[in-house]
Amino acid sequence: MKVTEHIRQSAEQTQFSFEILPPLKGQNIQTIFDNIDPLMEFNPPFIDVTYHREEYEYKELPGGLLEKRVVRKRPGTVGICAAIQNKYKVDAIPHVLCGGFTKEDTENFLIDMGFLGIDNVVALRGDAVKSETYFKPEPKGNAYALDLVHQISDMNKGVYLDEDIQNKAQTDFCIGVAAYPEKHMEAPNMESDIHFLKKKIEAGADYVVTQMFFDNSKYFAFVDSCRAAGIEVPIIPGLKPLATQKQLNMIPHRFHVDLPEALIKEVLKAKTREAVREAGIEWCIAQSKELIDAGVPFLHYYSMGKSDNIHKVASTVF
Ligand code: FAD
């Protein structure tokens, strides 16, 4: 079922959902199930599965030469989506990237998703590969999430890349897109970022999922700015319980979000790793409760491979 249908059917009650990462190459799918199993008691109508593009690694050869290797460390998005739908009978939502895909690859990926009975996809640009500073699209690939949304919307109308294809079946994907309550790192300002978010909606995106944030006032201000700009689709907040002291630096660096002073103080005060996790959980519970009171349709949690702290948050708020 589509995310927008889940929202319509929820009788205005906030629902629980979460995102998982495919395991590192070599690990078993059981590692994923072990993370999902405890969270199923909160009845998530859907589970997102991230997509991880290739990375470049350089191996030093005898004589000092470097060999460039292309590796994908977390393959398996499609297989995991199929396994989730099969095992748990809930919607699995694959993330689809521009990066690393030609438009032809994207078309074939979406055909697979349609055949698997997947009703929703999240359309993203993806980041630059780790060894490069700026994002580069593939030759004949989509450059922005906006272009990808156009391609998916076209397929929903039965428009394929090759005009000569016979019997053009229309896909019927509900399309999610990303947004950033603290601005995407490359956007010159919030106004420009919201301008392009609106273009994604006009191109056919049905709902928005936000980057993680730790200060609800940033989410509320962002939603207000989106509504003022004429964006009317649901804006699902993304949350992550902070889990380690290291994340005080890692999260702002990697996700370009600020951590509130009060949260930093709580984490620095904590004497043990367990106490740090507890501080992160308590903060996330408070955020979740306030967002539920504000009537958000979903609380979408980023598991980043570990579900025990999300379980603790959800046990208190759902
Ligand atoms: P876009 O919407 O294309 O925006 C990128 C930047 O370009 C923004 O600054 C925007 O303002 C600007 N812009 C947009 N359109 C135009 C235009 N037409 N002309 C000029 N400028 C424009 N990454 C992964 O690799 N795998 C995942 O599974 C994944 N899942 C994610 C899920 C969520 C909810 C979020 C928030 C992010 C996720 N990401 C994932 C990270 C994401 O790929 C990066 O944040 C990426 O840098 C931007 O993706 P986007 O879809 O927001 O890009």
mmCIF file of C-alpha atoms and ligand atoms in Angstrom:
data_model
loop_
_atom_site.group_PDB
_atom_site.id
_atom_site.type_symbol
_atom_site.label_atom_id
_atom_site.label_comp_id
_atom_site.label_asym_id
_atom_site.label_seq_id
_atom_site.Cartn_x
_atom_site.Cartn_y
_atom_site.Cartn_z
ATOM 1 C CA MET A 1 0.000 0.000 0.000
ATOM 2 C CA LYS A 2 1.121 3.557 -0.637
ATOM 3 C CA VAL A 3 2.524 5.692 2.186
ATOM 4 C CA THR A 4 -0.124 8.307 1.403
ATOM 5 C CA GLU A 5 -2.832 5.628 1.887
ATOM 6 C CA HIS A 6 -1.305 4.594 5.210
ATOM 7 C CA ILE A 7 -1.491 8.210 6.291
ATOM 8 C CA ARG A 8 -5.114 8.553 5.159
ATOM 9 C CA GLN A 9 -6.125 5.350 6.977
ATOM 10 C CA SER A 10 -4.427 6.147 10.251
ATOM 11 C CA ALA A 11 -7.301 8.277 11.548
ATOM 12 C CA GLU A 12 -4.820 11.048 12.293
ATOM 13 C CA GLN A 13 -2.824 8.886 14.688
ATOM 14 C CA THR A 14 0.948 9.115 14.488
ATOM 15 C CA GLN A 15 2.436 5.844 13.205
ATOM 16 C CA PHE A 16 5.833 4.225 13.645
ATOM 17 C CA SER A 17 8.253 3.500 10.792
ATOM 18 C CA PHE A 18 11.975 3.046 10.425
ATOM 19 C CA GLU A 19 14.882 2.815 8.010
ATOM 20 C CA ILE A 20 17.464 0.036 7.835
ATOM 21 C CA LEU A 21 20.789 -0.326 6.033
ATOM 22 C CA PRO A 22 21.690 -3.471 4.100
ATOM 23 C CA PRO A 23 24.370 -5.379 6.020
ATOM 24 C CA LEU A 24 28.021 -5.146 5.041
ATOM 25 C CA LYS A 25 28.900 -7.516 2.217
ATOM 26 C CA GLY A 26 29.544 -10.997 3.590
ATOM 27 C CA GLN A 27 26.997 -10.773 6.401
ATOM 28 C CA ASN A 28 23.867 -12.853 6.524
ATOM 29 C CA ILE A 29 20.321 -11.470 6.080
ATOM 30 C CA GLN A 30 19.603 -12.791 9.581
ATOM 31 C CA THR A 31 21.457 -9.721 10.931
ATOM 32 C CA ILE A 32 18.710 -7.609 9.335
ATOM 33 C CA PHE A 33 15.896 -9.775 10.656
ATOM 34 C CA ASP A 34 17.428 -9.660 14.158
ATOM 35 C CA ASN A 35 17.147 -5.861 14.025
ATOM 36 C CA ILE A 36 13.665 -5.799 12.530
ATOM 37 C CA ASP A 37 12.043 -8.524 14.685
ATOM 38 C CA PRO A 38 11.889 -6.567 17.969
ATOM 39 C CA LEU A 39 10.461 -3.482 16.204
ATOM 40 C CA MET A 40 7.518 -5.312 14.632
ATOM 41 C CA GLU A 41 5.488 -5.036 17.865
ATOM 42 C CA PHE A 42 5.015 -1.320 17.040
ATOM 43 C CA ASN A 43 3.244 -2.222 13.766
ATOM 44 C CA PRO A 44 5.295 -0.275 11.229
ATOM 45 C CA PRO A 45 3.255 -0.089 8.013
ATOM 46 C CA PHE A 46 6.491 0.347 6.083
ATOM 47 C CA ILE A 47 10.248 -0.101 6.409
ATOM 48 C CA ASP A 48 12.730 1.890 4.305
ATOM 49 C CA VAL A 49 15.845 0.210 2.940
ATOM 50 C CA THR A 50 18.749 2.489 2.001
ATOM 51 C CA TYR A 51 20.761 2.143 -1.218
ATOM 52 C CA HIS A 52 24.554 2.291 -1.175
ATOM 53 C CA ARG A 53 26.429 3.110 -4.334
ATOM 54 C CA GLU A 54 29.893 1.999 -5.295
ATOM 55 C CA GLU A 55 33.026 3.375 -3.635
ATOM 56 C CA TYR A 56 36.558 3.601 -4.960
ATOM 57 C CA GLU A 57 39.387 1.976 -3.041
ATOM 58 C CA TYR A 58 43.058 2.267 -3.887
ATOM 59 C CA LYS A 59 45.312 -0.731 -3.198
ATOM 60 C CA GLU A 60 49.072 -0.220 -3.182
ATOM 61 C CA LEU A 61 50.874 -2.643 -5.504
ATOM 62 C CA PRO A 62 54.563 -3.621 -5.306
ATOM 63 C CA GLY A 63 56.576 -0.736 -6.764
ATOM 64 C CA GLY A 64 54.268 1.894 -5.303
ATOM 65 C CA LEU A 65 51.630 1.810 -8.038
ATOM 66 C CA LEU A 66 48.032 2.220 -6.923
ATOM 67 C CA GLU A 67 45.279 -0.024 -8.231
ATOM 68 C CA LYS A 68 41.811 1.536 -8.243
ATOM 69 C CA ARG A 69 39.064 -0.847 -7.225
ATOM 70 C CA VAL A 70 35.339 -0.281 -7.406
ATOM 71 C CA VAL A 71 33.533 -1.865 -4.451
ATOM 72 C CA ARG A 72 29.983 -1.883 -3.150
ATOM 73 C CA LYS A 73 30.107 -2.491 0.571
ATOM 74 C CA ARG A 74 26.381 -2.734 1.240
ATOM 75 C CA PRO A 75 24.659 -4.340 -1.726
ATOM 76 C CA GLY A 76 21.319 -6.088 -1.341
ATOM 77 C CA THR A 77 18.649 -3.343 -1.217
ATOM 78 C CA VAL A 78 16.371 -5.115 -3.693
ATOM 79 C CA GLY A 79 16.718 -8.565 -2.120
ATOM 80 C CA ILE A 80 16.116 -7.173 1.371
ATOM 81 C CA CYS A 81 12.973 -5.367 0.200
ATOM 82 C CA ALA A 82 11.637 -8.615 -1.276
ATOM 83 C CA ALA A 83 12.542 -10.527 1.909
ATOM 84 C CA ILE A 84 10.813 -7.937 4.147
ATOM 85 C CA GLN A 85 7.601 -7.969 2.143
ATOM 86 C CA ASN A 86 7.631 -11.764 2.127
ATOM 87 C CA LYS A 87 8.450 -12.310 5.804
ATOM 88 C CA TYR A 88 6.687 -9.453 7.579
ATOM 89 C CA LYS A 89 3.879 -8.586 5.127
ATOM 90 C CA VAL A 90 4.566 -4.868 5.412
ATOM 91 C CA ASP A 91 5.612 -2.435 2.708
ATOM 92 C CA ALA A 92 9.322 -2.259 1.991
ATOM 93 C CA ILE A 93 10.499 1.017 0.476
ATOM 94 C CA PRO A 94 13.726 0.951 -1.530
ATOM 95 C CA HIS A 95 15.753 4.121 -1.846
ATOM 96 C CA VAL A 96 16.634 4.819 -5.481
ATOM 97 C CA LEU A 97 19.619 6.988 -6.375
ATOM 98 C CA CYS A 98 20.722 9.094 -9.321
ATOM 99 C CA GLY A 99 24.379 8.399 -8.441
ATOM 100 C CA GLY A 100 25.859 5.373 -10.164
ATOM 101 C CA PHE A 101 22.761 4.829 -12.330
ATOM 102 C CA THR A 102 22.159 5.630 -15.980
ATOM 103 C CA LYS A 103 18.521 6.389 -16.789
ATOM 104 C CA GLU A 104 18.369 2.971 -18.419
ATOM 105 C CA ASP A 105 19.597 1.315 -15.175
ATOM 106 C CA THR A 106 16.958 3.278 -13.267
ATOM 107 C CA GLU A 107 14.213 2.172 -15.622
ATOM 108 C CA ASN A 108 15.222 -1.468 -15.224
ATOM 109 C CA PHE A 109 15.494 -1.077 -11.429
ATOM 110 C CA LEU A 110 11.962 0.337 -11.315
ATOM 111 C CA ILE A 111 10.645 -2.477 -13.498
ATOM 112 C CA ASP A 112 12.084 -4.957 -10.977
ATOM 113 C CA MET A 113 10.448 -3.018 -8.121
ATOM 114 C CA GLY A 114 7.095 -3.093 -9.894
ATOM 115 C CA PHE A 115 7.382 -6.867 -10.463
ATOM 116 C CA LEU A 116 8.160 -7.353 -6.759
ATOM 117 C CA GLY A 117 4.925 -5.602 -5.791
ATOM 118 C CA ILE A 118 6.660 -2.590 -4.307
ATOM 119 C CA ASP A 119 4.305 0.407 -4.105
ATOM 120 C CA ASN A 120 6.641 3.138 -2.846
ATOM 121 C CA VAL A 121 10.135 4.372 -3.653
ATOM 122 C CA VAL A 122 12.209 7.200 -2.182
ATOM 123 C CA ALA A 123 13.920 9.155 -4.983
ATOM 124 C CA LEU A 124 17.309 10.612 -4.036
ATOM 125 C CA ARG A 125 20.276 12.124 -5.730
ATOM 126 C CA GLY A 126 22.878 10.411 -3.534
ATOM 127 C CA ASP A 127 26.143 11.915 -2.351
ATOM 128 C CA ALA A 128 29.445 12.236 -4.175
ATOM 129 C CA VAL A 129 31.539 9.069 -4.087
ATOM 130 C CA LYS A 130 33.836 9.212 -1.047
ATOM 131 C CA SER A 131 37.000 10.079 -2.974
ATOM 132 C CA GLU A 132 35.357 13.056 -4.736
ATOM 133 C CA THR A 133 34.139 16.405 -3.431
ATOM 134 C CA TYR A 134 31.187 17.052 -5.704
ATOM 135 C CA PHE A 135 28.450 14.784 -6.920
ATOM 136 C CA LYS A 136 28.863 13.702 -10.536
ATOM 137 C CA PRO A 137 25.972 12.084 -12.349
ATOM 138 C CA GLU A 138 26.625 9.128 -14.623
ATOM 139 C CA PRO A 139 26.799 9.939 -18.327
ATOM 140 C CA LYS A 140 23.137 9.527 -19.378
ATOM 141 C CA GLY A 141 22.122 9.496 -15.723
ATOM 142 C CA ASN A 142 19.889 11.773 -13.645
ATOM 143 C CA ALA A 143 21.681 14.782 -12.153
ATOM 144 C CA TYR A 144 19.183 15.731 -9.423
ATOM 145 C CA ALA A 145 16.491 13.922 -7.480
ATOM 146 C CA LEU A 146 14.112 16.178 -9.425
ATOM 147 C CA ASP A 147 15.120 14.466 -12.696
ATOM 148 C CA LEU A 148 14.639 11.063 -11.080
ATOM 149 C CA VAL A 149 11.163 12.038 -9.861
ATOM 150 C CA HIS A 150 10.352 13.080 -13.443
ATOM 151 C CA GLN A 151 11.505 9.680 -14.704
ATOM 152 C CA ILE A 152 9.417 7.764 -12.130
ATOM 153 C CA SER A 153 6.373 9.966 -12.805
ATOM 154 C CA ASP A 154 6.810 9.312 -16.527
ATOM 155 C CA MET A 155 6.807 5.568 -15.909
ATOM 156 C CA ASN A 156 3.676 6.004 -13.791
ATOM 157 C CA LYS A 157 2.131 7.440 -16.991
ATOM 158 C CA GLY A 158 3.483 4.598 -19.151
ATOM 159 C CA VAL A 159 6.264 6.728 -20.658
ATOM 160 C CA TYR A 160 9.490 4.714 -21.035
ATOM 161 C CA LEU A 161 12.870 5.845 -22.380
ATOM 162 C CA ASP A 162 12.436 3.874 -25.572
ATOM 163 C CA GLU A 163 9.379 5.249 -27.346
ATOM 164 C CA ASP A 164 9.125 2.130 -29.504
ATOM 165 C CA ILE A 165 8.416 -0.231 -26.592
ATOM 166 C CA GLN A 166 5.190 -2.151 -27.136
ATOM 167 C CA ASN A 167 2.467 -2.537 -24.447
ATOM 168 C CA LYS A 168 3.722 0.180 -22.138
ATOM 169 C CA ALA A 169 2.492 -0.848 -18.674
ATOM 170 C CA GLN A 170 2.074 2.065 -16.277
ATOM 171 C CA THR A 171 3.836 1.685 -12.964
ATOM 172 C CA ASP A 172 2.052 3.068 -9.897
ATOM 173 C CA PHE A 173 4.729 4.164 -7.464
ATOM 174 C CA CYS A 174 4.067 6.507 -4.586
ATOM 175 C CA ILE A 175 7.171 8.715 -4.557
ATOM 176 C CA GLY A 176 8.963 9.985 -1.457
ATOM 177 C CA VAL A 177 11.729 12.605 -1.537
ATOM 178 C CA ALA A 178 14.245 13.935 0.985
ATOM 179 C CA ALA A 179 14.312 17.343 2.657
ATOM 180 C CA TYR A 180 16.527 19.085 5.176
ATOM 181 C CA PRO A 181 15.092 21.129 8.077
ATOM 182 C CA GLU A 182 18.602 22.570 8.517
ATOM 183 C CA LYS A 183 19.169 23.012 4.741
ATOM 184 C CA HIS A 184 21.020 20.686 2.387
ATOM 185 C CA MET A 185 24.735 21.357 2.725
ATOM 186 C CA GLU A 186 25.116 22.447 -0.913
ATOM 187 C CA ALA A 187 22.105 24.786 -1.046
ATOM 188 C CA PRO A 188 23.074 28.476 -0.909
ATOM 189 C CA ASN A 189 20.130 29.184 1.408
ATOM 190 C CA MET A 190 16.911 27.665 2.716
ATOM 191 C CA GLU A 191 14.777 29.517 0.188
ATOM 192 C CA SER A 192 16.628 27.906 -2.708
ATOM 193 C CA ASP A 193 16.448 24.473 -1.086
ATOM 194 C CA ILE A 194 12.678 24.788 -0.578
ATOM 195 C CA HIS A 195 12.301 26.070 -4.141
ATOM 196 C CA PHE A 196 13.829 22.825 -5.478
ATOM 197 C CA LEU A 197 11.875 20.716 -2.976
ATOM 198 C CA LYS A 198 8.694 22.255 -4.378
ATOM 199 C CA LYS A 199 9.834 21.362 -7.898
ATOM 200 C CA LYS A 200 10.151 17.712 -6.777
ATOM 201 C CA ILE A 201 6.559 17.803 -5.526
ATOM 202 C CA GLU A 202 5.328 19.461 -8.727
ATOM 203 C CA ALA A 203 7.118 16.731 -10.694
ATOM 204 C CA GLY A 204 5.073 14.089 -8.874
ATOM 205 C CA ALA A 205 6.549 13.395 -5.431
ATOM 206 C CA ASP A 206 3.814 12.436 -2.957
ATOM 207 C CA TYR A 207 5.510 12.870 0.386
ATOM 208 C CA VAL A 208 8.681 14.114 2.048
ATOM 209 C CA VAL A 209 10.958 12.491 4.654
ATOM 210 C CA THR A 210 13.335 14.769 6.521
ATOM 211 C CA GLN A 211 16.960 14.417 7.394
ATOM 212 C CA MET A 212 17.459 13.679 11.095
ATOM 213 C CA PHE A 213 17.257 16.667 13.440
ATOM 214 C CA PHE A 214 17.660 17.019 17.198
ATOM 215 C CA ASP A 215 15.863 20.310 17.725
ATOM 216 C CA ASN A 216 12.138 20.127 16.968
ATOM 217 C CA SER A 217 11.880 23.897 16.530
ATOM 218 C CA LYS A 218 13.930 23.493 13.317
ATOM 219 C CA TYR A 219 11.416 20.956 11.969
ATOM 220 C CA PHE A 220 8.422 23.114 12.895
ATOM 221 C CA ALA A 221 9.972 26.207 11.269
ATOM 222 C CA PHE A 222 10.834 24.179 8.168
ATOM 223 C CA VAL A 223 7.283 22.826 7.836
ATOM 224 C CA ASP A 224 5.937 26.383 8.199
ATOM 225 C CA SER A 225 8.263 27.619 5.434
ATOM 226 C CA CYS A 226 7.258 24.730 3.167
ATOM 227 C CA ARG A 227 3.551 25.404 3.724
ATOM 228 C CA ALA A 228 4.106 29.115 3.050
ATOM 229 C CA ALA A 229 5.840 28.144 -0.213
ATOM 230 C CA GLY A 230 2.789 26.081 -1.226
ATOM 231 C CA ILE A 231 4.120 22.578 -0.416
ATOM 232 C CA GLU A 232 1.122 20.650 0.863
ATOM 233 C CA VAL A 233 2.237 16.997 0.944
ATOM 234 C CA PRO A 234 2.996 15.171 4.240
ATOM 235 C CA ILE A 235 6.419 15.988 5.716
ATOM 236 C CA ILE A 236 7.522 12.983 7.792
ATOM 237 C CA PRO A 237 10.105 13.791 10.471
ATOM 238 C CA GLY A 238 13.218 11.605 10.622
ATOM 239 C CA LEU A 239 14.691 10.919 14.077
ATOM 240 C CA LYS A 240 17.743 9.186 15.420
ATOM 241 C CA PRO A 241 18.599 8.537 19.061
ATOM 242 C CA LEU A 242 22.172 9.658 19.592
ATOM 243 C CA ALA A 243 24.072 6.571 20.768
ATOM 244 C CA THR A 244 27.767 7.284 21.392
ATOM 245 C CA GLN A 245 29.949 10.173 22.447
ATOM 246 C CA LYS A 246 31.747 9.933 19.099
ATOM 247 C CA GLN A 247 28.506 10.873 17.371
ATOM 248 C CA LEU A 248 28.746 14.367 18.897
ATOM 249 C CA ASN A 249 31.288 15.040 16.140
ATOM 250 C CA MET A 250 30.286 12.444 13.565
ATOM 251 C CA ILE A 251 26.632 13.504 13.195
ATOM 252 C CA PRO A 252 27.254 17.217 12.470
ATOM 253 C CA HIS A 253 30.146 16.276 10.165
ATOM 254 C CA ARG A 254 28.306 13.633 8.177
ATOM 255 C CA PHE A 255 24.727 14.898 8.192
ATOM 256 C CA HIS A 256 25.271 18.672 8.456
ATOM 257 C CA VAL A 257 22.919 19.133 11.389
ATOM 258 C CA ASP A 258 23.448 20.955 14.685
ATOM 259 C CA LEU A 259 23.176 19.358 18.102
ATOM 260 C CA PRO A 260 21.473 21.433 20.801
ATOM 261 C CA GLU A 261 23.633 22.595 23.735
ATOM 262 C CA ALA A 262 21.428 20.813 26.269
ATOM 263 C CA LEU A 263 21.855 17.448 24.505
ATOM 264 C CA ILE A 264 25.624 17.899 24.230
ATOM 265 C CA LYS A 265 25.774 18.669 27.974
ATOM 266 C CA GLU A 266 23.761 15.553 28.850
ATOM 267 C CA VAL A 267 26.031 13.363 26.737
ATOM 268 C CA LEU A 268 29.232 14.863 28.122
ATOM 269 C CA LYS A 269 27.916 14.434 31.665
ATOM 270 C CA ALA A 270 27.334 10.710 31.107
ATOM 271 C CA LYS A 271 30.085 8.598 32.660
ATOM 272 C CA THR A 272 29.551 5.294 30.849
ATOM 273 C CA ARG A 273 28.643 4.201 27.325
ATOM 274 C CA GLU A 274 25.325 2.977 28.678
ATOM 275 C CA ALA A 275 24.638 6.383 30.246
ATOM 276 C CA VAL A 276 25.368 8.078 26.889
ATOM 277 C CA ARG A 277 22.885 5.778 25.156
ATOM 278 C CA GLU A 278 20.296 6.536 27.867
ATOM 279 C CA ALA A 279 20.792 10.292 27.373
ATOM 280 C CA GLY A 280 20.243 9.848 23.613
ATOM 281 C CA ILE A 281 17.138 7.757 24.199
ATOM 282 C CA GLU A 282 15.644 10.236 26.680
ATOM 283 C CA TRP A 283 16.237 13.110 24.245
ATOM 284 C CA CYS A 284 14.628 11.191 21.408
ATOM 285 C CA ILE A 285 11.616 10.269 23.571
ATOM 286 C CA ALA A 286 11.067 13.946 24.392
ATOM 287 C CA GLN A 287 11.363 14.884 20.694
ATOM 288 C CA SER A 288 8.964 12.081 19.704
ATOM 289 C CA LYS A 289 6.330 13.074 22.263
ATOM 290 C CA GLU A 290 6.360 16.702 21.172
ATOM 291 C CA LEU A 291 6.071 15.710 17.502
ATOM 292 C CA ILE A 292 3.153 13.383 18.260
ATOM 293 C CA ASP A 293 1.409 16.218 20.114
ATOM 294 C CA ALA A 294 1.931 18.358 17.005
ATOM 295 C CA GLY A 295 0.080 15.685 14.967
ATOM 296 C CA VAL A 296 2.816 14.407 12.639
ATOM 297 C CA PRO A 297 1.627 11.448 10.507
ATOM 298 C CA PHE A 298 4.660 9.249 11.133
ATOM 299 C CA LEU A 299 7.756 9.181 13.283
ATOM 300 C CA HIS A 300 10.443 7.689 11.061
ATOM 301 C CA TYR A 301 13.505 6.397 12.915
ATOM 302 C CA TYR A 302 16.973 5.918 11.465
ATOM 303 C CA SER A 303 18.293 2.642 12.825
ATOM 304 C CA MET A 304 21.766 2.824 11.245
ATOM 305 C CA GLY A 305 22.106 -0.913 11.853
ATOM 306 C CA LYS A 306 21.044 -1.023 15.540
ATOM 307 C CA SER A 307 17.485 -1.234 16.764
ATOM 308 C CA ASP A 308 17.678 -1.655 20.558
ATOM 309 C CA ASN A 309 17.593 2.081 21.328
ATOM 310 C CA ILE A 310 14.736 2.664 18.870
ATOM 311 C CA HIS A 311 12.879 -0.129 20.635
ATOM 312 C CA LYS A 312 13.309 1.700 23.936
ATOM 313 C CA VAL A 313 12.050 4.971 22.439
ATOM 314 C CA ALA A 314 9.080 3.326 20.739
ATOM 315 C CA SER A 315 8.129 1.372 23.901
ATOM 316 C CA THR A 316 7.618 4.677 25.664
ATOM 317 C CA VAL A 317 5.916 6.692 22.943
ATOM 318 C CA PHE A 318 3.737 4.144 21.047
HETATM 319 P P1 FAD B 1 18.435 16.851 -4.507
HETATM 320 O O1 FAD B 1 16.989 17.017 -4.199
HETATM 321 O O2 FAD B 1 18.809 16.595 -5.920
HETATM 322 O O3 FAD B 1 19.186 18.156 -3.971
HETATM 323 C C1 FAD B 1 20.606 18.218 -3.937
HETATM 324 C C2 FAD B 1 21.058 19.669 -3.869
HETATM 325 O O4 FAD B 1 20.847 20.297 -5.132
HETATM 326 C C3 FAD B 1 20.297 20.533 -2.880
HETATM 327 O O5 FAD B 1 21.207 21.474 -2.352
HETATM 328 C C4 FAD B 1 19.211 21.211 -3.693
HETATM 329 O O6 FAD B 1 18.827 22.455 -3.148
HETATM 330 C C5 FAD B 1 19.917 21.383 -5.043
HETATM 331 N N1 FAD B 1 19.040 21.205 -6.203
HETATM 332 C C6 FAD B 1 18.031 20.332 -6.341
HETATM 333 N N2 FAD B 1 17.530 20.367 -7.588
HETATM 334 C C7 FAD B 1 18.269 21.286 -8.272
HETATM 335 C C8 FAD B 1 18.258 21.761 -9.620
HETATM 336 N N3 FAD B 1 17.372 21.293 -10.509
HETATM 337 N N4 FAD B 1 19.172 22.705 -9.970
HETATM 338 C C9 FAD B 1 20.079 23.173 -9.063
HETATM 339 N N5 FAD B 1 20.132 22.752 -7.769
HETATM 340 C C10 FAD B 1 19.234 21.816 -7.383
HETATM 341 N N6 FAD B 1 21.945 8.676 0.305
HETATM 342 C C11 FAD B 1 22.280 7.458 -0.204
HETATM 343 O O7 FAD B 1 23.326 7.322 -0.828
HETATM 344 N N7 FAD B 1 21.453 6.377 -0.027
HETATM 345 C C12 FAD B 1 20.264 6.463 0.636
HETATM 346 O O8 FAD B 1 19.561 5.468 0.768
HETATM 347 C C13 FAD B 1 19.903 7.735 1.197
HETATM 348 N N8 FAD B 1 18.733 7.892 1.854
HETATM 349 C C14 FAD B 1 18.382 9.143 2.338
HETATM 350 C C15 FAD B 1 17.130 9.306 2.972
HETATM 351 C C16 FAD B 1 16.763 10.563 3.475
HETATM 352 C C17 FAD B 1 15.417 10.722 4.145
HETATM 353 C C18 FAD B 1 17.641 11.663 3.363
HETATM 354 C C19 FAD B 1 17.273 12.994 3.930
HETATM 355 C C20 FAD B 1 18.862 11.509 2.721
HETATM 356 C C21 FAD B 1 19.243 10.259 2.195
HETATM 357 N N9 FAD B 1 20.446 10.075 1.516
HETATM 358 C C22 FAD B 1 20.781 8.837 1.006
HETATM 359 C C23 FAD B 1 21.402 11.196 1.363
HETATM 360 C C24 FAD B 1 21.144 12.006 0.077
HETATM 361 O O9 FAD B 1 21.422 11.200 -1.045
HETATM 362 C C25 FAD B 1 22.061 13.233 0.115
HETATM 363 O O10 FAD B 1 21.660 14.098 1.130
HETATM 364 C C26 FAD B 1 22.250 13.985 -1.202
HETATM 365 O O11 FAD B 1 23.357 14.872 -1.034
HETATM 366 C C27 FAD B 1 21.070 14.827 -1.645
HETATM 367 O O12 FAD B 1 20.030 14.054 -2.059
HETATM 368 P P2 FAD B 1 18.609 14.742 -2.465
HETATM 369 O O13 FAD B 1 17.764 13.667 -3.016
HETATM 370 O O14 FAD B 1 18.099 15.539 -1.340
HETATM 371 O O15 FAD B 1 19.124 15.709 -3.648
#
